[in-house]
Amino acid sequence: MAEKPALAGRLRLAGPGWIRARVRVRGTEVWAGYLFVLPVFVLYVVFQFGPAVAAFLLSFTNYEVGSNPQLIGLTNYLHLFQDQTFWTSVRVTVTYTLISVPLITLLALGLGLLLSSGLRFLATYRAVFFLPYVTSTVMAALIWLYILDPTNQGLLNATLGAFHIQPIAWLQVPRLVLPALALMSAWKGFGYSMMIFVAGLMSIPHVYAEAADVDGASWTQRFLHVTLPLLRPIFFFVLVIETISSFQVFDAVYVMTSGGPARASFTLVYMLYTQGFEYFNYGYACAVGVMLFLIIFGLSIAQRRLLGGED
């Protein structure tokens, strides 16, 4: 018994040194972690943050290829607000977003509810539904060019022809081009949001559903009063990422319509592309990019206040 107090005394004497050694080891581990993260951080700054800052600065210049940037202040922004093409692209982008985001969200939620149930072969279904998301946007656009072909050779028009409906030029009619693009984007992109909904639905404790069943709630009542409120953070996340994606749509427009017909699909990013890579007016293109960022940022804040709450 006498050895224990002596041992405790030796440990107390060694305590401060042991603590200092542990602190040194922990400090070494922290700096080692920073060194491992440093290459990725440098790449992020150089290829993500750096170009964003450069674009913001160039938006105050009249920079063109082969010339030195000349500071012109707010001239690009003043011209932008007076440019009818800019407001047309804003209207087109907002209209496309209002069609695309609800379509993708409802499709993802519906299939998420289906895939979080007790169906057999759920893993296979999830893989099949998620497959279009990992497909190249250009490839998906080419597939949908065939589906929406204005002749009877197109898959959709051939199907309508079986019901004696005349072929429809989906991508050549101004009032139909945005719904057609939104349909293609919904097919291509719903898989990611669907998996987010599946994860959210599977994380809801079963006790809530059991309590609703005990109270005699129907499936609709349980969905509206139990499932939806608990999915509120998931809805916020999905709406934000899908809104950002819709405002940044470009690949499908470039491949399928080139902004037509009559600029009916002339989105903000397509305007940025034409100003920068067709007219080589990089300063003005950067101003369009800054305005796009401000619009997306404002919409994200608004969605945060409406849906995010304190979550």
mmCIF file of C-alpha atoms in Angstrom:
data_model
loop_
_atom_site.group_PDB
_atom_site.id
_atom_site.type_symbol
_atom_site.label_atom_id
_atom_site.label_comp_id
_atom_site.label_asym_id
_atom_site.label_seq_id
_atom_site.Cartn_x
_atom_site.Cartn_y
_atom_site.Cartn_z
ATOM 1 C CA MET A 1 0.000 0.000 0.000
ATOM 2 C CA ALA A 2 2.909 2.331 0.670
ATOM 3 C CA GLU A 3 4.103 2.001 -2.911
ATOM 4 C CA LYS A 4 0.960 3.625 -4.348
ATOM 5 C CA PRO A 5 1.401 7.055 -2.716
ATOM 6 C CA ALA A 6 5.039 7.052 -3.788
ATOM 7 C CA LEU A 7 4.016 6.178 -7.338
ATOM 8 C CA ALA A 8 1.345 8.901 -7.310
ATOM 9 C CA GLY A 9 3.946 11.398 -6.135
ATOM 10 C CA ARG A 10 6.268 10.472 -8.987
ATOM 11 C CA LEU A 11 3.402 10.875 -11.472
ATOM 12 C CA ARG A 12 2.573 14.305 -10.054
ATOM 13 C CA LEU A 13 6.180 15.366 -10.447
ATOM 14 C CA ALA A 14 6.244 14.058 -14.000
ATOM 15 C CA GLY A 15 2.827 15.525 -14.831
ATOM 16 C CA PRO A 16 3.766 19.012 -16.106
ATOM 17 C CA GLY A 17 6.543 17.636 -18.304
ATOM 18 C CA TRP A 18 4.242 14.963 -19.685
ATOM 19 C CA ILE A 19 1.620 17.603 -20.441
ATOM 20 C CA ARG A 20 4.181 19.787 -22.189
ATOM 21 C CA ALA A 21 5.305 16.795 -24.266
ATOM 22 C CA ARG A 22 1.704 16.036 -25.221
ATOM 23 C CA VAL A 23 1.160 19.671 -26.181
ATOM 24 C CA ARG A 24 4.269 19.571 -28.387
ATOM 25 C CA VAL A 25 3.073 16.352 -30.026
ATOM 26 C CA ARG A 26 -0.394 17.803 -30.582
ATOM 27 C CA GLY A 27 1.118 20.967 -32.037
ATOM 28 C CA THR A 28 3.244 18.879 -34.398
ATOM 29 C CA GLU A 29 0.153 16.914 -35.491
ATOM 30 C CA VAL A 30 -1.777 20.128 -36.145
ATOM 31 C CA TRP A 31 1.004 21.582 -38.303
ATOM 32 C CA ALA A 32 1.356 18.260 -40.123
ATOM 33 C CA GLY A 33 -2.380 18.400 -40.861
ATOM 34 C CA TYR A 34 -2.018 21.932 -42.210
ATOM 35 C CA LEU A 35 0.830 20.792 -44.470
ATOM 36 C CA PHE A 36 -1.312 17.992 -45.891
ATOM 37 C CA VAL A 37 -4.183 20.413 -46.534
ATOM 38 C CA LEU A 38 -1.923 23.129 -47.973
ATOM 39 C CA PRO A 39 -1.696 21.788 -51.591
ATOM 40 C CA VAL A 40 -5.476 21.556 -51.918
ATOM 41 C CA PHE A 41 -5.906 24.964 -50.294
ATOM 42 C CA VAL A 42 -3.407 26.527 -52.711
ATOM 43 C CA LEU A 43 -5.183 24.934 -55.680
ATOM 44 C CA TYR A 44 -8.523 26.249 -54.389
ATOM 45 C CA VAL A 45 -7.179 29.768 -53.991
ATOM 46 C CA VAL A 46 -5.452 29.747 -57.388
ATOM 47 C CA PHE A 47 -8.238 28.170 -59.446
ATOM 48 C CA GLN A 48 -11.407 29.144 -57.521
ATOM 49 C CA PHE A 49 -11.012 32.176 -55.299
ATOM 50 C CA GLY A 50 -8.371 33.848 -57.467
ATOM 51 C CA PRO A 51 -10.416 33.888 -60.706
ATOM 52 C CA ALA A 52 -13.467 35.125 -58.809
ATOM 53 C CA VAL A 53 -11.535 38.085 -57.438
ATOM 54 C CA ALA A 54 -9.961 38.723 -60.843
ATOM 55 C CA ALA A 55 -13.387 38.671 -62.535
ATOM 56 C CA PHE A 56 -14.719 41.165 -59.997
ATOM 57 C CA LEU A 57 -11.800 43.517 -60.639
ATOM 58 C CA LEU A 58 -12.007 43.122 -64.426
ATOM 59 C CA SER A 59 -15.698 44.037 -64.325
ATOM 60 C CA PHE A 60 -14.551 47.640 -63.706
ATOM 61 C CA THR A 61 -12.394 47.663 -66.841
ATOM 62 C CA ASN A 62 -12.839 47.438 -70.611
ATOM 63 C CA TYR A 63 -10.363 44.573 -70.871
ATOM 64 C CA GLU A 64 -10.081 42.866 -74.254
ATOM 65 C CA VAL A 65 -7.692 40.205 -75.507
ATOM 66 C CA GLY A 66 -4.306 41.662 -76.465
ATOM 67 C CA SER A 67 -4.779 44.953 -74.606
ATOM 68 C CA ASN A 68 -4.095 46.188 -71.123
ATOM 69 C CA PRO A 69 -7.120 46.610 -68.812
ATOM 70 C CA GLN A 70 -8.259 50.219 -68.573
ATOM 71 C CA LEU A 71 -10.204 51.244 -65.500
ATOM 72 C CA ILE A 72 -13.645 52.611 -66.455
ATOM 73 C CA GLY A 73 -15.400 52.465 -63.077
ATOM 74 C CA LEU A 74 -19.077 51.550 -63.113
ATOM 75 C CA THR A 75 -19.502 52.007 -66.876
ATOM 76 C CA ASN A 76 -20.036 48.287 -67.501
ATOM 77 C CA TYR A 77 -22.713 48.087 -64.818
ATOM 78 C CA LEU A 78 -24.473 51.233 -66.016
ATOM 79 C CA HIS A 79 -24.483 49.868 -69.549
ATOM 80 C CA LEU A 80 -25.707 46.519 -68.251
ATOM 81 C CA PHE A 81 -28.768 48.040 -66.599
ATOM 82 C CA GLN A 82 -29.613 49.764 -69.899
ATOM 83 C CA ASP A 83 -28.994 46.650 -72.007
ATOM 84 C CA GLN A 84 -32.273 45.076 -73.108
ATOM 85 C CA THR A 85 -30.459 41.829 -73.849
ATOM 86 C CA PHE A 86 -29.449 41.570 -70.192
ATOM 87 C CA TRP A 87 -33.009 41.981 -68.976
ATOM 88 C CA THR A 88 -34.182 39.451 -71.557
ATOM 89 C CA SER A 89 -31.625 36.957 -70.247
ATOM 90 C CA VAL A 90 -32.751 37.642 -66.664
ATOM 91 C CA ARG A 91 -36.373 37.031 -67.607
ATOM 92 C CA VAL A 92 -35.505 33.840 -69.480
ATOM 93 C CA THR A 93 -33.361 32.538 -66.614
ATOM 94 C CA VAL A 94 -35.993 33.285 -63.981
ATOM 95 C CA THR A 95 -38.706 31.645 -66.109
ATOM 96 C CA TYR A 96 -36.550 28.574 -66.659
ATOM 97 C CA THR A 97 -35.831 28.384 -62.910
ATOM 98 C CA LEU A 98 -39.525 28.637 -62.038
ATOM 99 C CA ILE A 99 -40.200 25.683 -64.329
ATOM 100 C CA SER A 100 -37.132 23.577 -63.599
ATOM 101 C CA VAL A 101 -36.784 23.801 -59.811
ATOM 102 C CA PRO A 102 -40.360 22.724 -58.883
ATOM 103 C CA LEU A 103 -40.215 19.965 -61.498
ATOM 104 C CA ILE A 104 -36.925 18.550 -60.215
ATOM 105 C CA THR A 105 -37.933 18.945 -56.556
ATOM 106 C CA LEU A 106 -41.294 17.190 -56.959
ATOM 107 C CA LEU A 107 -39.771 14.408 -59.053
ATOM 108 C CA ALA A 108 -36.935 13.904 -56.573
ATOM 109 C CA LEU A 109 -39.290 13.955 -53.587
ATOM 110 C CA GLY A 110 -41.747 11.523 -55.172
ATOM 111 C CA LEU A 111 -39.084 9.002 -56.104
ATOM 112 C CA GLY A 112 -37.382 9.571 -52.758
ATOM 113 C CA LEU A 113 -40.590 8.570 -50.982
ATOM 114 C CA LEU A 114 -40.826 5.511 -53.221
ATOM 115 C CA LEU A 115 -37.212 4.469 -52.678
ATOM 116 C CA SER A 116 -37.374 4.920 -48.907
ATOM 117 C CA SER A 117 -40.251 2.450 -48.678
ATOM 118 C CA GLY A 118 -40.030 -1.305 -48.360
ATOM 119 C CA LEU A 119 -39.805 -2.154 -52.063
ATOM 120 C CA ARG A 120 -37.576 -4.988 -53.205
ATOM 121 C CA PHE A 121 -34.378 -4.292 -55.176
ATOM 122 C CA LEU A 122 -34.175 -0.733 -53.807
ATOM 123 C CA ALA A 123 -30.414 -0.574 -54.363
ATOM 124 C CA THR A 124 -30.908 -1.360 -58.051
ATOM 125 C CA TYR A 125 -33.620 1.272 -58.437
ATOM 126 C CA ARG A 126 -31.472 3.883 -56.747
ATOM 127 C CA ALA A 127 -28.552 3.137 -59.060
ATOM 128 C CA VAL A 128 -30.782 3.290 -62.158
ATOM 129 C CA PHE A 129 -32.398 6.595 -61.147
ATOM 130 C CA PHE A 130 -29.054 8.110 -60.174
ATOM 131 C CA LEU A 131 -27.346 7.086 -63.429
ATOM 132 C CA PRO A 132 -28.486 10.114 -65.511
ATOM 133 C CA TYR A 133 -26.937 12.470 -62.947
ATOM 134 C CA VAL A 134 -23.441 11.114 -63.562
ATOM 135 C CA THR A 135 -23.966 11.221 -67.342
ATOM 136 C CA SER A 136 -22.284 14.048 -69.240
ATOM 137 C CA THR A 137 -24.622 17.000 -69.800
ATOM 138 C CA VAL A 138 -23.545 17.173 -73.442
ATOM 139 C CA MET A 139 -24.369 13.500 -73.933
ATOM 140 C CA ALA A 140 -27.736 13.952 -72.216
ATOM 141 C CA ALA A 141 -28.458 16.968 -74.440
ATOM 142 C CA LEU A 142 -27.664 14.943 -77.565
ATOM 143 C CA ILE A 143 -29.988 12.179 -76.387
ATOM 144 C CA TRP A 144 -32.773 14.691 -75.850
ATOM 145 C CA LEU A 145 -32.139 16.267 -79.245
ATOM 146 C CA TYR A 146 -33.137 12.899 -80.667
ATOM 147 C CA ILE A 147 -36.124 12.584 -78.313
ATOM 148 C CA LEU A 148 -37.363 16.091 -79.190
ATOM 149 C CA ASP A 149 -36.658 15.863 -82.907
ATOM 150 C CA PRO A 150 -39.368 17.924 -84.678
ATOM 151 C CA THR A 151 -40.066 15.170 -87.223
ATOM 152 C CA ASN A 152 -41.801 11.834 -86.758
ATOM 153 C CA GLN A 153 -38.381 10.269 -86.257
ATOM 154 C CA GLY A 154 -38.112 11.833 -82.816
ATOM 155 C CA LEU A 155 -39.084 9.514 -79.972
ATOM 156 C CA LEU A 156 -41.586 11.915 -78.418
ATOM 157 C CA ASN A 157 -43.231 12.910 -81.691
ATOM 158 C CA ALA A 158 -43.311 9.272 -82.813
ATOM 159 C CA THR A 159 -45.165 8.424 -79.605
ATOM 160 C CA LEU A 160 -47.595 11.287 -80.158
ATOM 161 C CA GLY A 161 -48.016 10.172 -83.769
ATOM 162 C CA ALA A 162 -49.387 6.866 -82.535
ATOM 163 C CA PHE A 163 -52.290 8.915 -81.148
ATOM 164 C CA HIS A 164 -52.643 10.836 -84.445
ATOM 165 C CA ILE A 165 -51.058 14.018 -83.011
ATOM 166 C CA GLN A 166 -49.049 16.098 -85.456
ATOM 167 C CA PRO A 167 -45.294 16.506 -84.803
ATOM 168 C CA ILE A 168 -44.356 19.428 -82.575
ATOM 169 C CA ALA A 169 -41.165 21.474 -82.966
ATOM 170 C CA TRP A 170 -40.359 21.504 -79.260
ATOM 171 C CA LEU A 171 -37.113 23.471 -79.553
ATOM 172 C CA GLN A 172 -38.229 25.814 -82.335
ATOM 173 C CA VAL A 173 -41.327 27.249 -80.640
ATOM 174 C CA PRO A 174 -40.491 30.074 -78.161
ATOM 175 C CA ARG A 175 -43.204 29.132 -75.652
ATOM 176 C CA LEU A 176 -42.134 25.452 -75.622
ATOM 177 C CA VAL A 177 -38.351 25.672 -75.601
ATOM 178 C CA LEU A 178 -37.931 26.436 -71.879
ATOM 179 C CA PRO A 179 -40.290 23.639 -70.715
ATOM 180 C CA ALA A 180 -38.424 21.261 -73.055
ATOM 181 C CA LEU A 181 -35.061 22.305 -71.608
ATOM 182 C CA ALA A 182 -36.446 22.038 -68.074
ATOM 183 C CA LEU A 183 -37.697 18.521 -68.814
ATOM 184 C CA MET A 184 -34.265 17.512 -70.043
ATOM 185 C CA SER A 185 -32.610 19.067 -66.978
ATOM 186 C CA ALA A 186 -35.075 17.323 -64.654
ATOM 187 C CA TRP A 187 -34.258 13.952 -66.230
ATOM 188 C CA LYS A 188 -30.550 14.689 -66.016
ATOM 189 C CA GLY A 189 -30.338 16.188 -62.536
ATOM 190 C CA PHE A 190 -33.061 14.826 -60.265
ATOM 191 C CA GLY A 191 -30.923 11.889 -59.095
ATOM 192 C CA TYR A 192 -28.766 13.934 -56.716
ATOM 193 C CA SER A 193 -31.704 15.619 -54.995
ATOM 194 C CA MET A 194 -33.516 12.289 -54.887
ATOM 195 C CA MET A 195 -30.674 10.729 -52.896
ATOM 196 C CA ILE A 196 -30.667 13.725 -50.546
ATOM 197 C CA PHE A 197 -34.394 13.214 -49.925
ATOM 198 C CA VAL A 198 -33.869 9.478 -49.420
ATOM 199 C CA ALA A 199 -31.197 10.188 -46.801
ATOM 200 C CA GLY A 200 -33.476 12.712 -45.083
ATOM 201 C CA LEU A 201 -36.476 10.371 -45.086
ATOM 202 C CA MET A 202 -34.447 7.475 -43.711
ATOM 203 C CA SER A 203 -33.086 9.668 -40.908
ATOM 204 C CA ILE A 204 -36.594 10.433 -39.562
ATOM 205 C CA PRO A 205 -37.164 8.311 -36.425
ATOM 206 C CA HIS A 206 -39.900 5.714 -36.819
ATOM 207 C CA VAL A 207 -41.516 6.797 -33.554
ATOM 208 C CA TYR A 208 -43.104 9.782 -35.309
ATOM 209 C CA ALA A 209 -44.828 7.585 -37.892
ATOM 210 C CA GLU A 210 -45.870 5.134 -35.209
ATOM 211 C CA ALA A 211 -47.340 7.927 -33.090
ATOM 212 C CA ALA A 212 -49.260 9.226 -36.110
ATOM 213 C CA ASP A 213 -50.596 5.739 -36.823
ATOM 214 C CA VAL A 214 -51.729 5.391 -33.213
ATOM 215 C CA ASP A 215 -53.599 8.704 -33.551
ATOM 216 C CA GLY A 216 -55.334 7.356 -36.656
ATOM 217 C CA ALA A 217 -53.661 9.714 -39.157
ATOM 218 C CA SER A 218 -53.928 8.837 -42.826
ATOM 219 C CA TRP A 219 -50.888 8.675 -45.124
ATOM 220 C CA THR A 220 -51.634 12.173 -46.426
ATOM 221 C CA GLN A 221 -51.986 13.622 -42.933
ATOM 222 C CA ARG A 222 -48.802 11.914 -41.794
ATOM 223 C CA PHE A 223 -46.942 13.240 -44.846
ATOM 224 C CA LEU A 224 -48.218 16.824 -44.470
ATOM 225 C CA HIS A 225 -47.972 17.153 -40.684
ATOM 226 C CA VAL A 226 -45.050 14.860 -39.817
ATOM 227 C CA THR A 227 -42.799 14.135 -42.794
ATOM 228 C CA LEU A 228 -42.751 17.544 -44.479
ATOM 229 C CA PRO A 229 -41.978 19.573 -41.316
ATOM 230 C CA LEU A 230 -39.120 17.197 -40.472
ATOM 231 C CA LEU A 231 -37.801 17.512 -44.048
ATOM 232 C CA ARG A 232 -37.648 21.297 -43.875
ATOM 233 C CA PRO A 233 -33.819 21.493 -43.739
ATOM 234 C CA ILE A 234 -33.616 19.029 -46.632
ATOM 235 C CA PHE A 235 -36.055 21.108 -48.674
ATOM 236 C CA PHE A 236 -33.976 24.208 -47.991
ATOM 237 C CA PHE A 237 -30.782 22.506 -49.156
ATOM 238 C CA VAL A 238 -32.373 21.018 -52.289
ATOM 239 C CA LEU A 239 -34.062 24.276 -53.305
ATOM 240 C CA VAL A 240 -30.833 26.242 -52.881
ATOM 241 C CA ILE A 241 -28.654 23.866 -54.906
ATOM 242 C CA GLU A 242 -31.295 23.423 -57.625
ATOM 243 C CA THR A 243 -31.855 27.178 -57.877
ATOM 244 C CA ILE A 244 -28.124 27.772 -58.231
ATOM 245 C CA SER A 245 -27.916 25.020 -60.844
ATOM 246 C CA SER A 246 -30.850 26.454 -62.810
ATOM 247 C CA PHE A 247 -29.399 29.969 -62.843
ATOM 248 C CA GLN A 248 -26.103 28.546 -64.115
ATOM 249 C CA VAL A 249 -27.603 26.493 -66.941
ATOM 250 C CA PHE A 250 -25.424 26.644 -70.028
ATOM 251 C CA ASP A 251 -24.412 23.265 -71.498
ATOM 252 C CA ALA A 252 -27.932 22.219 -72.485
ATOM 253 C CA VAL A 253 -28.657 25.642 -73.995
ATOM 254 C CA TYR A 254 -25.395 25.656 -75.925
ATOM 255 C CA VAL A 255 -25.907 22.186 -77.391
ATOM 256 C CA MET A 256 -29.664 22.178 -77.959
ATOM 257 C CA THR A 257 -30.751 25.733 -78.828
ATOM 258 C CA SER A 258 -27.783 28.174 -78.894
ATOM 259 C CA GLY A 259 -30.003 30.688 -77.114
ATOM 260 C CA GLY A 260 -32.829 30.496 -79.654
ATOM 261 C CA PRO A 261 -35.347 30.633 -81.063
ATOM 262 C CA ALA A 262 -35.531 34.445 -81.012
ATOM 263 C CA ARG A 263 -33.506 34.440 -77.767
ATOM 264 C CA ALA A 264 -36.269 32.502 -76.008
ATOM 265 C CA SER A 265 -33.554 30.437 -74.256
ATOM 266 C CA PHE A 266 -30.922 33.171 -73.985
ATOM 267 C CA THR A 267 -29.910 32.663 -70.339
ATOM 268 C CA LEU A 268 -27.560 34.762 -68.215
ATOM 269 C CA VAL A 269 -24.661 32.352 -68.490
ATOM 270 C CA TYR A 270 -25.160 32.111 -72.251
ATOM 271 C CA MET A 271 -25.025 35.912 -72.423
ATOM 272 C CA LEU A 272 -21.822 35.815 -70.381
ATOM 273 C CA TYR A 273 -20.417 33.289 -72.862
ATOM 274 C CA THR A 274 -21.329 35.338 -75.930
ATOM 275 C CA GLN A 275 -19.888 38.546 -74.495
ATOM 276 C CA GLY A 276 -16.668 36.873 -73.414
ATOM 277 C CA PHE A 277 -15.970 34.297 -76.122
ATOM 278 C CA GLU A 278 -17.779 35.635 -79.184
ATOM 279 C CA TYR A 279 -17.390 39.416 -78.769
ATOM 280 C CA PHE A 280 -14.256 39.143 -76.560
ATOM 281 C CA ASN A 281 -15.582 41.866 -74.287
ATOM 282 C CA TYR A 282 -14.233 40.355 -71.093
ATOM 283 C CA GLY A 283 -14.868 43.326 -68.833
ATOM 284 C CA TYR A 284 -18.548 43.375 -69.739
ATOM 285 C CA ALA A 285 -18.758 39.583 -69.436
ATOM 286 C CA CYS A 286 -17.273 39.798 -65.934
ATOM 287 C CA ALA A 287 -19.914 42.385 -65.019
ATOM 288 C CA VAL A 288 -22.589 39.891 -66.113
ATOM 289 C CA GLY A 289 -20.924 37.248 -63.948
ATOM 290 C CA VAL A 290 -20.869 39.545 -60.913
ATOM 291 C CA MET A 291 -24.574 40.342 -61.378
ATOM 292 C CA LEU A 292 -25.311 36.613 -61.664
ATOM 293 C CA PHE A 293 -23.484 36.026 -58.384
ATOM 294 C CA LEU A 294 -25.423 38.806 -56.654
ATOM 295 C CA ILE A 295 -28.758 37.439 -57.913
ATOM 296 C CA ILE A 296 -27.949 33.899 -56.754
ATOM 297 C CA PHE A 297 -26.655 35.163 -53.412
ATOM 298 C CA GLY A 298 -29.796 37.233 -52.844
ATOM 299 C CA LEU A 299 -32.065 34.321 -53.718
ATOM 300 C CA SER A 300 -30.124 32.025 -51.381
ATOM 301 C CA ILE A 301 -30.534 34.498 -48.508
ATOM 302 C CA ALA A 302 -34.261 34.808 -49.253
ATOM 303 C CA GLN A 303 -34.656 31.022 -49.293
ATOM 304 C CA ARG A 304 -32.713 30.843 -46.055
ATOM 305 C CA ARG A 305 -35.127 33.218 -44.351
ATOM 306 C CA LEU A 306 -38.216 31.519 -45.762
ATOM 307 C CA LEU A 307 -37.232 27.872 -45.295
ATOM 308 C CA GLY A 308 -33.999 27.668 -43.365
ATOM 309 C CA GLY A 309 -35.183 29.160 -40.097
ATOM 310 C CA GLU A 310 -32.720 28.498 -37.313
ATOM 311 C CA ASP A 311 -31.635 25.102 -38.682
#
